[in-house]
Amino acid sequence: MTESAVEAEQAVSAEQNEDELTRLEEEGEIAADYLEGLLDIADLDGDIDMDVEGDRASVSIVGAELDQLVGPNGEVLEALQELTRLAVTRETGERTRLMLDVGGHRAARRAALERLGVETARKVKETGEPVKLAPMSPFERKMVHDAVAAAGLRSESEGEEPNRRVVVLPV
Amino acid sequence: MLEEALEHLVKGIVEHPDEVVVRDRALRRGRILEVRVHPDDLGKVIGRQGRTARALRTVIGAIEGRAVRIDLVEAPGYR
């Protein structure tokens, strides 16, 4: 390939990244409007932060009294994320993988799962025995798999939803 | 407030938001929020295996602080 062709290709790819970013930012804005409307009506205090994390739009509601929007095991948060994704899709016509967080719940859960992954990997290295973890959602399992991989071990998932669980394997 | 919150959540996800009507009905058996949507939107607000209907009930129940009965029905007069 000639040098100018390489440059042209790089320019196209930069433009695609730019388009992708704009699209994710737009998703975040639609989601923020939808959620802000709900907070106003329900008279709940909360600010909305928007971000793009990797290939996903990420929207967080931050504020003091938001426990009711998280719910037991984060079930209200999951429900709200589901509705928010539908609202985004209605506007854009495209599926979205937008992530919603409320009161830092998901961020705290993610940190705990990372610690669990690292801790379990250490135990498996010590004993040479596989360890099965408690059942988790697909998103939570991914957090653990990633932490285990970063610690240099392999893991897989076994069982059927909703009882599917991570197994950390010895070398 | 509760029916307004439900109306907002539903209007944001349907193709015919202007046709969404929420009625707060106090019946002898208790309170029911009845949501009427355009017939083409009924499948959408129910969702696959009732996922979307369940999500609406979960969020509205969380705002109210207890379970609220929600009925999703077709607006009359289309067929």
Short mmCIF file of C-alpha atoms in Angstrom, two decimals:
data_model
loop_
_atom_site.label_atom_id
_atom_site.label_comp_id
_atom_site.label_asym_id
_atom_site.label_seq_id
_atom_site.Cartn_x
_atom_site.Cartn_y
_atom_site.Cartn_z
CA MET A 1 0.00 0.00 0.00
CA THR A 2 1.31 3.48 -0.78
CA GLU A 3 1.91 5.92 2.01
CA SER A 4 -0.99 8.13 1.00
CA ALA A 5 -3.34 5.14 0.89
CA VAL A 6 -2.32 4.23 4.45
CA GLU A 7 -2.94 7.80 5.54
CA ALA A 8 -6.32 7.84 3.82
CA GLU A 9 -7.25 4.61 5.60
CA GLN A 10 -6.19 5.99 8.96
CA ALA A 11 -8.25 9.10 8.33
CA VAL A 12 -11.32 6.97 7.54
CA SER A 13 -10.84 4.94 10.70
CA ALA A 14 -10.40 8.06 12.84
CA GLU A 15 -13.60 9.39 11.34
CA GLN A 16 -15.40 6.15 12.19
CA ASN A 17 -14.20 6.38 15.79
CA GLU A 18 -15.42 9.95 15.89
CA ASP A 19 -18.85 8.87 14.58
CA GLU A 20 -18.99 6.05 17.13
CA LEU A 21 -18.19 8.47 19.94
CA THR A 22 -20.87 10.90 18.80
CA ARG A 23 -23.38 8.06 18.63
CA LEU A 24 -22.57 6.91 22.19
CA GLU A 25 -22.76 10.49 23.49
CA GLU A 26 -26.16 10.83 21.86
CA GLU A 27 -27.30 7.62 23.57
CA GLY A 28 -26.19 9.09 26.90
CA GLU A 29 -28.13 12.28 26.31
CA ILE A 30 -31.36 10.48 25.44
CA ALA A 31 -30.96 8.30 28.53
CA ALA A 32 -30.27 11.35 30.72
CA ASP A 33 -33.44 13.09 29.49
CA TYR A 34 -35.54 10.01 30.20
CA LEU A 35 -34.11 9.57 33.70
CA GLU A 36 -34.20 13.27 34.59
CA GLY A 37 -37.90 13.31 33.72
CA LEU A 38 -38.50 10.44 36.11
CA LEU A 39 -36.49 12.04 38.94
CA ASP A 40 -38.43 15.30 38.53
CA ILE A 41 -41.83 13.62 38.64
CA ALA A 42 -40.91 11.37 41.56
CA ASP A 43 -39.35 14.34 43.37
CA LEU A 44 -36.04 12.51 43.84
CA ASP A 45 -32.81 14.45 44.18
CA GLY A 46 -30.11 13.22 41.85
CA ASP A 47 -27.64 14.48 39.30
CA ILE A 48 -26.91 12.66 36.10
CA ASP A 49 -23.36 12.04 34.88
CA MET A 50 -22.69 10.90 31.34
CA ASP A 51 -19.59 9.20 30.04
CA VAL A 52 -18.37 6.83 27.36
CA GLU A 53 -16.53 3.76 28.65
CA GLY A 54 -14.88 1.81 25.87
CA ASP A 55 -17.65 0.92 23.42
CA ARG A 56 -20.57 1.74 25.71
CA ALA A 57 -22.39 4.82 26.82
CA SER A 58 -22.44 5.05 30.60
CA VAL A 59 -24.93 7.04 32.62
CA SER A 60 -24.92 7.45 36.40
CA ILE A 61 -27.48 8.92 38.74
CA VAL A 62 -25.61 10.31 41.72
CA GLY A 63 -27.10 11.71 44.88
CA ALA A 64 -27.94 10.99 48.46
CA GLU A 65 -31.21 9.12 48.81
CA LEU A 66 -31.14 6.72 45.89
CA ASP A 67 -31.29 3.32 47.59
CA GLN A 68 -34.85 2.79 46.43
CA LEU A 69 -33.68 3.07 42.80
CA VAL A 70 -31.11 0.31 43.40
CA GLY A 71 -33.34 -2.13 45.25
CA PRO A 72 -32.54 -5.57 46.66
CA ASN A 73 -29.67 -7.14 44.67
CA GLY A 74 -29.83 -4.14 42.34
CA GLU A 75 -33.11 -5.35 40.81
CA VAL A 76 -34.62 -1.85 40.51
CA LEU A 77 -31.39 -0.64 38.90
CA GLU A 78 -31.57 -3.49 36.35
CA ALA A 79 -35.23 -2.69 35.61
CA LEU A 80 -34.46 1.01 35.17
CA GLN A 81 -31.53 0.18 32.88
CA GLU A 82 -33.78 -2.02 30.78
CA LEU A 83 -36.39 0.73 30.36
CA THR A 84 -33.70 3.33 29.66
CA ARG A 85 -32.20 1.14 26.91
CA LEU A 86 -35.65 0.80 25.33
CA ALA A 87 -36.09 4.59 25.43
CA VAL A 88 -32.71 5.05 23.72
CA THR A 89 -33.54 2.44 21.07
CA ARG A 90 -36.88 4.13 20.39
CA GLU A 91 -35.00 7.35 19.51
CA THR A 92 -32.00 5.92 17.63
CA GLY A 93 -33.54 2.82 16.07
CA GLU A 94 -30.44 0.87 17.14
CA ARG A 95 -29.81 -1.58 19.93
CA THR A 96 -27.76 -0.13 22.76
CA ARG A 97 -25.47 -1.60 25.42
CA LEU A 98 -25.74 1.52 27.57
CA MET A 99 -24.83 0.95 31.22
CA LEU A 100 -26.74 2.65 34.00
CA ASP A 101 -25.44 3.07 37.53
CA VAL A 102 -27.24 4.51 40.55
CA GLY A 103 -25.46 5.84 43.63
CA GLY A 104 -22.23 4.07 42.64
CA HIS A 105 -23.86 0.66 43.21
CA ARG A 106 -22.49 -0.98 40.09
CA ALA A 107 -19.04 0.57 40.58
CA ALA A 108 -18.86 -0.77 44.16
CA ARG A 109 -20.12 -4.19 43.04
CA ARG A 110 -17.51 -4.24 40.28
CA ALA A 111 -14.69 -3.47 42.74
CA ALA A 112 -15.94 -6.24 45.08
CA LEU A 113 -16.07 -8.76 42.21
CA GLU A 114 -12.56 -7.83 41.12
CA ARG A 115 -11.31 -8.44 44.65
CA LEU A 116 -13.18 -11.77 44.70
CA GLY A 117 -11.55 -12.77 41.38
CA VAL A 118 -8.04 -11.88 42.57
CA GLU A 119 -8.57 -13.53 45.96
CA THR A 120 -9.96 -16.74 44.44
CA ALA A 121 -7.14 -16.91 41.89
CA ARG A 122 -4.64 -16.69 44.75
CA LYS A 123 -6.38 -19.53 46.63
CA VAL A 124 -6.48 -21.75 43.51
CA LYS A 125 -2.77 -21.15 42.85
CA GLU A 126 -1.98 -22.14 46.44
CA THR A 127 -4.08 -25.30 46.60
CA GLY A 128 -4.01 -26.38 42.93
CA GLU A 129 -7.75 -27.16 43.27
CA PRO A 130 -10.54 -25.57 41.21
CA VAL A 131 -12.93 -23.26 43.12
CA LYS A 132 -16.63 -22.75 42.30
CA LEU A 133 -18.15 -19.37 43.09
CA ALA A 134 -21.75 -18.42 43.88
CA PRO A 135 -24.24 -17.95 40.99
CA MET A 136 -23.98 -14.53 39.32
CA SER A 137 -25.43 -12.54 36.43
CA PRO A 138 -23.56 -12.62 33.08
CA PHE A 139 -22.19 -9.13 33.71
CA GLU A 140 -20.90 -10.08 37.15
CA ARG A 141 -19.32 -13.28 35.84
CA LYS A 142 -17.49 -11.26 33.22
CA MET A 143 -16.00 -9.02 35.94
CA VAL A 144 -14.72 -12.10 37.77
CA HIS A 145 -13.41 -13.80 34.60
CA ASP A 146 -11.47 -10.64 33.73
CA ALA A 147 -9.93 -10.35 37.20
CA VAL A 148 -8.95 -14.05 37.18
CA ALA A 149 -7.39 -13.71 33.72
CA ALA A 150 -5.45 -10.65 34.88
CA ALA A 151 -4.12 -12.77 37.76
CA GLY A 152 -2.86 -15.31 35.20
CA LEU A 153 -5.41 -18.12 35.63
CA ARG A 154 -8.25 -19.51 33.52
CA SER A 155 -11.90 -19.68 34.51
CA GLU A 156 -15.09 -20.91 32.91
CA SER A 157 -18.82 -20.75 33.60
CA GLU A 158 -20.92 -23.81 34.33
CA GLY A 159 -24.58 -24.55 35.03
CA GLU A 160 -27.76 -22.99 33.68
CA GLU A 161 -29.08 -19.47 34.28
CA PRO A 162 -29.93 -18.21 36.83
CA ASN A 163 -27.61 -20.61 38.65
CA ARG A 164 -24.70 -20.24 36.26
CA ARG A 165 -21.45 -19.79 38.18
CA VAL A 166 -17.77 -19.15 37.63
CA VAL A 167 -15.25 -21.93 38.20
CA VAL A 168 -11.63 -20.84 38.63
CA LEU A 169 -9.24 -23.48 37.29
CA PRO A 170 -5.71 -24.35 38.43
CA VAL A 171 -2.86 -24.13 35.89
CA MET B 1 -47.48 11.49 41.01
CA LEU B 2 -47.30 7.74 40.55
CA GLU B 3 -49.46 7.67 37.42
CA GLU B 4 -47.45 10.57 36.03
CA ALA B 5 -44.21 8.65 36.62
CA LEU B 6 -45.66 5.57 34.91
CA GLU B 7 -46.92 7.67 32.01
CA HIS B 8 -43.44 9.16 31.56
CA LEU B 9 -41.77 5.74 31.59
CA VAL B 10 -44.21 4.29 29.06
CA LYS B 11 -44.31 7.32 26.74
CA GLY B 12 -40.54 7.15 26.41
CA ILE B 13 -40.52 3.63 25.01
CA VAL B 14 -43.52 3.45 22.65
CA GLU B 15 -44.02 4.51 19.02
CA HIS B 16 -47.27 6.35 19.80
CA PRO B 17 -46.61 8.34 22.99
CA ASP B 18 -49.60 10.64 22.39
CA GLU B 19 -51.94 7.66 22.71
CA VAL B 20 -50.70 6.66 26.17
CA VAL B 21 -53.30 7.16 28.89
CA VAL B 22 -52.78 6.14 32.51
CA ARG B 23 -55.73 5.89 34.88
CA ASP B 24 -55.41 5.51 38.61
CA ARG B 25 -58.32 3.32 39.67
CA ALA B 26 -59.17 2.74 43.29
CA LEU B 27 -61.11 -0.50 43.29
CA ARG B 28 -62.44 -2.49 46.18
CA ARG B 29 -59.56 -4.95 45.71
CA GLY B 30 -57.05 -2.11 45.88
CA ARG B 31 -55.33 0.36 43.66
CA ILE B 32 -54.69 -0.37 40.01
CA LEU B 33 -52.81 1.74 37.49
CA GLU B 34 -54.31 1.03 34.09
CA VAL B 35 -52.14 1.92 31.10
CA ARG B 36 -53.78 2.20 27.69
CA VAL B 37 -51.51 2.15 24.68
CA HIS B 38 -51.92 2.03 20.91
CA PRO B 39 -52.50 -1.63 19.88
CA ASP B 40 -49.19 -1.65 17.97
CA ASP B 41 -47.37 -0.75 21.19
CA LEU B 42 -48.89 -3.37 23.46
CA GLY B 43 -46.25 -5.97 22.61
CA LYS B 44 -43.57 -3.41 23.24
CA VAL B 45 -44.73 -2.46 26.75
CA ILE B 46 -45.15 -6.12 27.68
CA GLY B 47 -41.83 -7.20 26.17
CA ARG B 48 -40.44 -10.66 25.56
CA GLN B 49 -41.75 -13.01 28.27
CA GLY B 50 -43.19 -9.96 30.03
CA ARG B 51 -39.76 -8.45 30.74
CA THR B 52 -40.74 -4.86 30.07
CA ALA B 53 -44.00 -5.09 32.03
CA ARG B 54 -42.01 -6.54 34.93
CA ALA B 55 -39.45 -3.72 34.71
CA LEU B 56 -42.26 -1.12 34.81
CA ARG B 57 -43.79 -2.80 37.87
CA THR B 58 -40.40 -3.01 39.60
CA VAL B 59 -39.56 0.67 39.11
CA ILE B 60 -43.03 1.96 39.99
CA GLY B 61 -43.16 -0.33 43.04
CA ALA B 62 -39.78 1.05 44.15
CA ILE B 63 -40.97 4.64 43.84
CA GLU B 64 -44.17 3.88 45.75
CA GLY B 65 -42.36 1.80 48.36
CA ARG B 66 -44.63 -1.21 47.85
CA ALA B 67 -46.03 -3.36 45.04
CA VAL B 68 -48.48 -1.58 42.74
CA ARG B 69 -50.77 -3.44 40.38
CA ILE B 70 -50.34 -2.29 36.78
CA ASP B 71 -52.63 -3.41 33.95
CA LEU B 72 -51.44 -2.93 30.37
CA VAL B 73 -54.28 -2.78 27.85
CA GLU B 74 -55.01 -1.76 24.25
CA ALA B 75 -56.68 1.59 23.76
CA PRO B 76 -60.23 0.86 22.53
CA GLY B 77 -61.60 1.78 19.13
CA TYR B 78 -58.89 0.47 16.84
CA ARG B 79 -60.39 -2.85 15.80
#
